[in-house]
Coordinates of C-alpha atoms and ligand atoms in Angstrom, one line a residue:
X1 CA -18.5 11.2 -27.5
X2 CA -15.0 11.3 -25.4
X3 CA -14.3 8.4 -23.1
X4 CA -15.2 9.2 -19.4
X5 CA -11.6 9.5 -18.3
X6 CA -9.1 11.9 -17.3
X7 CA -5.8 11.6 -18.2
X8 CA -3.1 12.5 -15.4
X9 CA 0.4 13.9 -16.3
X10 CA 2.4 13.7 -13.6
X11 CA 5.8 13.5 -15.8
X12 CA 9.3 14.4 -14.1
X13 CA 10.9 15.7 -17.1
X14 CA 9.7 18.2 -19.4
X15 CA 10.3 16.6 -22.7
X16 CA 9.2 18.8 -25.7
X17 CA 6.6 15.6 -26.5
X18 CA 4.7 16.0 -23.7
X19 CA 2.6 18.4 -24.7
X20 CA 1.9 16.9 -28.0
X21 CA 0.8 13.5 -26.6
X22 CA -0.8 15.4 -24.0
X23 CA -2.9 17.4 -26.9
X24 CA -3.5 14.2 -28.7
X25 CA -4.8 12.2 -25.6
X26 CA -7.2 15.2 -24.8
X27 CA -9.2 14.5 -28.0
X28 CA -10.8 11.6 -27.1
X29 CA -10.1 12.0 -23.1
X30 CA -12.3 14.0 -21.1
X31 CA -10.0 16.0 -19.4
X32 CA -6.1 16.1 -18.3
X33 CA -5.1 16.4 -14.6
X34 CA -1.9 18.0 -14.0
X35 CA 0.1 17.1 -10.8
X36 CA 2.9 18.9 -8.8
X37 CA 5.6 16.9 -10.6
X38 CA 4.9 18.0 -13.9
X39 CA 4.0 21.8 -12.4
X40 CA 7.5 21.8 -11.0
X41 CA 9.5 20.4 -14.1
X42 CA 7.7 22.4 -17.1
X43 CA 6.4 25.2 -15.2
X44 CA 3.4 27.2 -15.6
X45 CA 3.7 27.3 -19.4
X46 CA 2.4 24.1 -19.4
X47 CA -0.6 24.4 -17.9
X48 CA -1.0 27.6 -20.9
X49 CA -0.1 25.6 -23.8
X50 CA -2.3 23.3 -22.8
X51 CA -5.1 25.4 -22.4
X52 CA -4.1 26.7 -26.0
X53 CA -3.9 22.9 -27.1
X54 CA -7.0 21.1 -25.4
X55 CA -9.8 24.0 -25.4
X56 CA -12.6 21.6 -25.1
X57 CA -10.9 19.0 -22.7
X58 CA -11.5 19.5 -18.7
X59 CA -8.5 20.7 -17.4
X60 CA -7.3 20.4 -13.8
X61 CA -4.4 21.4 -11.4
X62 CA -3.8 18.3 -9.2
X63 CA -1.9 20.9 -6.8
X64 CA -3.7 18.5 -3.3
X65 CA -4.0 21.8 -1.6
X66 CA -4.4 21.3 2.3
X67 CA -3.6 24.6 3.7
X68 CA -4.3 27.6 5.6
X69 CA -7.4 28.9 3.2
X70 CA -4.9 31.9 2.6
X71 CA -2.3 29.9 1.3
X72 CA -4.5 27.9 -0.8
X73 CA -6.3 30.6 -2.0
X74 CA -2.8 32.3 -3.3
X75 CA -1.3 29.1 -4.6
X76 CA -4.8 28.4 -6.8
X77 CA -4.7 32.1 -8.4
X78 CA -1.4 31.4 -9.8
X79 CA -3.2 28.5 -12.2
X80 CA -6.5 30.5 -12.5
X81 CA -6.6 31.9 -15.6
X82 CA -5.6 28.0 -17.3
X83 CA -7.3 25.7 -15.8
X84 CA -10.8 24.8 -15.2
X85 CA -10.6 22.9 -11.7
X86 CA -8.0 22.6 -8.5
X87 CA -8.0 19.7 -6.3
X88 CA -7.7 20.4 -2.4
X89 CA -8.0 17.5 0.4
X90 CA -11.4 18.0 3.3
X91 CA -9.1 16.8 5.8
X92 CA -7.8 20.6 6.8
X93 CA -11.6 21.5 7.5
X94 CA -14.1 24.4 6.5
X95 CA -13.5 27.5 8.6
X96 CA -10.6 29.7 8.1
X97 CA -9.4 26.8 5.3
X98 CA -11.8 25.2 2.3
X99 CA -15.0 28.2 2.8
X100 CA -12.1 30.1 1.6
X101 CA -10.5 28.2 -1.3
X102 CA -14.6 27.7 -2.1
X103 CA -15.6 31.1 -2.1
X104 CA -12.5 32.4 -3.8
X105 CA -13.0 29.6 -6.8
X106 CA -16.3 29.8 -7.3
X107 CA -15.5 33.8 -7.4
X108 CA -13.2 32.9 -10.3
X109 CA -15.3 30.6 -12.4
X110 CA -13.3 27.4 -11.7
X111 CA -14.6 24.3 -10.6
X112 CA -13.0 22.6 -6.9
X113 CA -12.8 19.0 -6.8
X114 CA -12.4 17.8 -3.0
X115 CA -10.6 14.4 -1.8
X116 CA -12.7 12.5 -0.2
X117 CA -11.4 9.4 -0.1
X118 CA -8.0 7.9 -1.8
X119 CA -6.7 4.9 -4.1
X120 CA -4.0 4.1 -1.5
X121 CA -4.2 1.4 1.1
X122 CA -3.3 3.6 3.8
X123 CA -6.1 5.9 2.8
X124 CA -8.5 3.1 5.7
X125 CA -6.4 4.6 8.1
X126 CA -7.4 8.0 7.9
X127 CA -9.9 9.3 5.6
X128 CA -12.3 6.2 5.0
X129 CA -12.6 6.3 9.1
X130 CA -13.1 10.5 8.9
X131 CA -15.8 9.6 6.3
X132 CA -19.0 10.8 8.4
X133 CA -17.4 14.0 8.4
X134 CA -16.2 14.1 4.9
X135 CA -19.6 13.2 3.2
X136 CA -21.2 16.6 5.7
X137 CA -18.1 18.5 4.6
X138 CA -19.1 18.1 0.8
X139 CA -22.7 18.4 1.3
X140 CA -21.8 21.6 2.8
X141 CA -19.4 23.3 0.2
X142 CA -21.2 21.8 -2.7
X143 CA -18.2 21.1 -4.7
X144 CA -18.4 20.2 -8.2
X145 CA -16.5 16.9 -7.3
X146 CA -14.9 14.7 -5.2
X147 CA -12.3 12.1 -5.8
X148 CA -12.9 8.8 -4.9
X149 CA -11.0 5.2 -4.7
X150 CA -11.4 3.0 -8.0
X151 CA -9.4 0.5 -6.2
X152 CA -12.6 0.5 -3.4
X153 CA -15.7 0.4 -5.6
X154 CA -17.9 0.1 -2.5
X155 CA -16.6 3.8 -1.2
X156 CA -17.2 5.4 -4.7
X157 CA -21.3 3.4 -4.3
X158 CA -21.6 4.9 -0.7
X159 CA -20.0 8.4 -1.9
X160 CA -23.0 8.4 -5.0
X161 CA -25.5 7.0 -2.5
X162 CA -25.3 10.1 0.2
X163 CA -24.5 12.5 -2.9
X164 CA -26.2 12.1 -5.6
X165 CA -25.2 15.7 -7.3
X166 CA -21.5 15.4 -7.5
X167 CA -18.9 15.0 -9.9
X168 CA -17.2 11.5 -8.6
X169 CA -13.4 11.4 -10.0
X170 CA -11.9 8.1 -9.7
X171 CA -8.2 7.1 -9.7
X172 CA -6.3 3.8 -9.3
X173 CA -7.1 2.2 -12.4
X174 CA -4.0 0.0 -14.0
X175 CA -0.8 0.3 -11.8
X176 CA -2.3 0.8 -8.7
X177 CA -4.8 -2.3 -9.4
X178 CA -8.6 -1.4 -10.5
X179 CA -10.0 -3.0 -14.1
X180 CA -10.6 -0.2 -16.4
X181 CA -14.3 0.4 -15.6
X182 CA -14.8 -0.6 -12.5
X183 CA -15.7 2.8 -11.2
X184 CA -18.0 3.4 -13.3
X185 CA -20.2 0.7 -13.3
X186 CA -19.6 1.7 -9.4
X187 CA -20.9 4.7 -10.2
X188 CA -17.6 7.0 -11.2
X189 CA -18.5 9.9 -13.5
X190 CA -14.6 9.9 -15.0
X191 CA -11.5 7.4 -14.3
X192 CA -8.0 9.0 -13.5
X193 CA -5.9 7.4 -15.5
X194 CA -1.9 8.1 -15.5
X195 CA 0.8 5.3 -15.6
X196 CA -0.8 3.0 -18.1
X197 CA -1.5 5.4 -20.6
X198 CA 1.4 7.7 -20.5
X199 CA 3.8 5.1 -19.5
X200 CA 2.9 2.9 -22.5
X201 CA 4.9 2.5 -25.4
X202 CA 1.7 3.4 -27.3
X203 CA -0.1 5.8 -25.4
X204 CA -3.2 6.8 -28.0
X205 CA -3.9 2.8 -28.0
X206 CA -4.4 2.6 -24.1
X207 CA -6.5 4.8 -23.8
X208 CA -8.4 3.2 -26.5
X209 CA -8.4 0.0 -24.4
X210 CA -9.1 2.0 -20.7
X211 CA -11.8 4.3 -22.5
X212 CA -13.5 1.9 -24.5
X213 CA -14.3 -0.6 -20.9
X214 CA -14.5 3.0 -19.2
X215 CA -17.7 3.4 -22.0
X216 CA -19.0 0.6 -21.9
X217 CA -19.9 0.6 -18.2
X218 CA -21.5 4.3 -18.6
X219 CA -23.7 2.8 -21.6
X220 CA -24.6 -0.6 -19.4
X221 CA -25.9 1.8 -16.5
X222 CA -28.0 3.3 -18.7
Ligands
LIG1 P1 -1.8 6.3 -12.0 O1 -2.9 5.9 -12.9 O2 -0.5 6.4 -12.7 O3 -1.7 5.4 -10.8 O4 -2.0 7.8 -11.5 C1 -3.1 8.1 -10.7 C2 -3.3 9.6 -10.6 O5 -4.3 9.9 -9.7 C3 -2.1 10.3 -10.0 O6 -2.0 11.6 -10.6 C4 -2.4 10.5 -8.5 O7 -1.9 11.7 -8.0 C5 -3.9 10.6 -8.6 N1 -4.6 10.2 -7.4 C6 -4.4 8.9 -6.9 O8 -3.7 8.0 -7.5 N2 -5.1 8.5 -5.8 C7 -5.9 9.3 -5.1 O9 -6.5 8.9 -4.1 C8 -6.0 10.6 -5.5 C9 -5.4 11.0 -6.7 O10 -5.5 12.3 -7.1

């Protein structure tokens, strides 16, 4: 079975071995999350090759859409046909904004994972003190899943408490501070992992080391 984690590539340059350790990591990773900085430095023909490369591997456009629903809508069909999710933050609101990107992805097949709360310290200062209205926002457009602080384990407890359904994506493990499993014994589905596997000089052996403590938190909840 793969390690419940998700590797994120958010690389500046586009070096030709990014997509092979890329392809590598995704055999044993769950999925791949690709961010704006690697959108903008290899393009589009990334996001393909990988498709090509990692057909059984969750793939997802970290593109943080907060929008217009128009605008989001556009910018998500130009990643449509390669990826299986897109990330957009709840903080722009339903109408005339996320009912849009929702009805438009679900029309397409893909998955939408929402931000619901972030790894960051200044994420108290706005979206853990929106998080009433976050929780109802979710319930309402049943996404597949939400993102959700590793670095706060008690958010990502709340977040599986209220919803019970939902995919629960959890980033901030290594360089921004949370042990490898932490969110999941919290209740995580997946850890976002980026820095300390891509980032290390041996990146198949980290995430050896995040996945196997990422495991065995999923097999100790039972
Ligand atoms: P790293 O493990 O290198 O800190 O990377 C974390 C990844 O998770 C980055 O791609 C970042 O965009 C993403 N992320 C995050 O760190 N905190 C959040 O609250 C939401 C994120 O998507």
């Amino acid at each position: 079975m793969k390690y419940p984690l998700i590797v994120a590539i958010d690389e500046t340059s586009c070096s030709k071995g990014l997509l092979s350790v890329a392809s590598r990591v995704s055999e044993s990773a769950s999925g791949l999350k690709v961010g704006v900085p690697t959108l903008i430095s290899c393009g589009l023909g990334l996001l393909r090759d990988l498709r090509a490369s990692a057909r059984d591997s969750l793939l997802i456009a970290d593109l943080k859409l907060a929008d217009i629903g128009d605008v989001m809508v556009r910018t998500a069909s130009l990643v449509k046909d390669y990826v299986d999710a897109v990330i957009a933050h709840t903080f722009v609101g339903r109408a005339g904004a996320l009912d849009e990107l929702s009805e438009s992805v679900r029309r397409w097949g893909l998955k939408l994972i929402l931000v619901a709360s972030m790894s960051h310290p200044g994420s108290t200062e706005f979206y853990d003190s929106a998080f009433d209205g976050v929780i109802r926002l979710v319930r309402d457009l049943e996404p597949w899943g939400v993102v959700a602080p590793a670095t706060r384990p008690h958010v990502i407890r709340s977040i599986r408490g209220f919803l019970p359904k939902v995919k629960v994506l959890a980033p901030g493990v290594g360089a921004q501070g949370a042990e490898p499993g932490d969110a999941i014994c919290a209740g995580a589905d997946y850890e976002i992992v980026g820095r300390s596997i891509l980032g290390s000089p041996d990146p198949l052996k980290a995430l050896d080391e995040v996945g196997e403590a990422a495991s065995r938190c999923l097999t100790s909840r039972g």
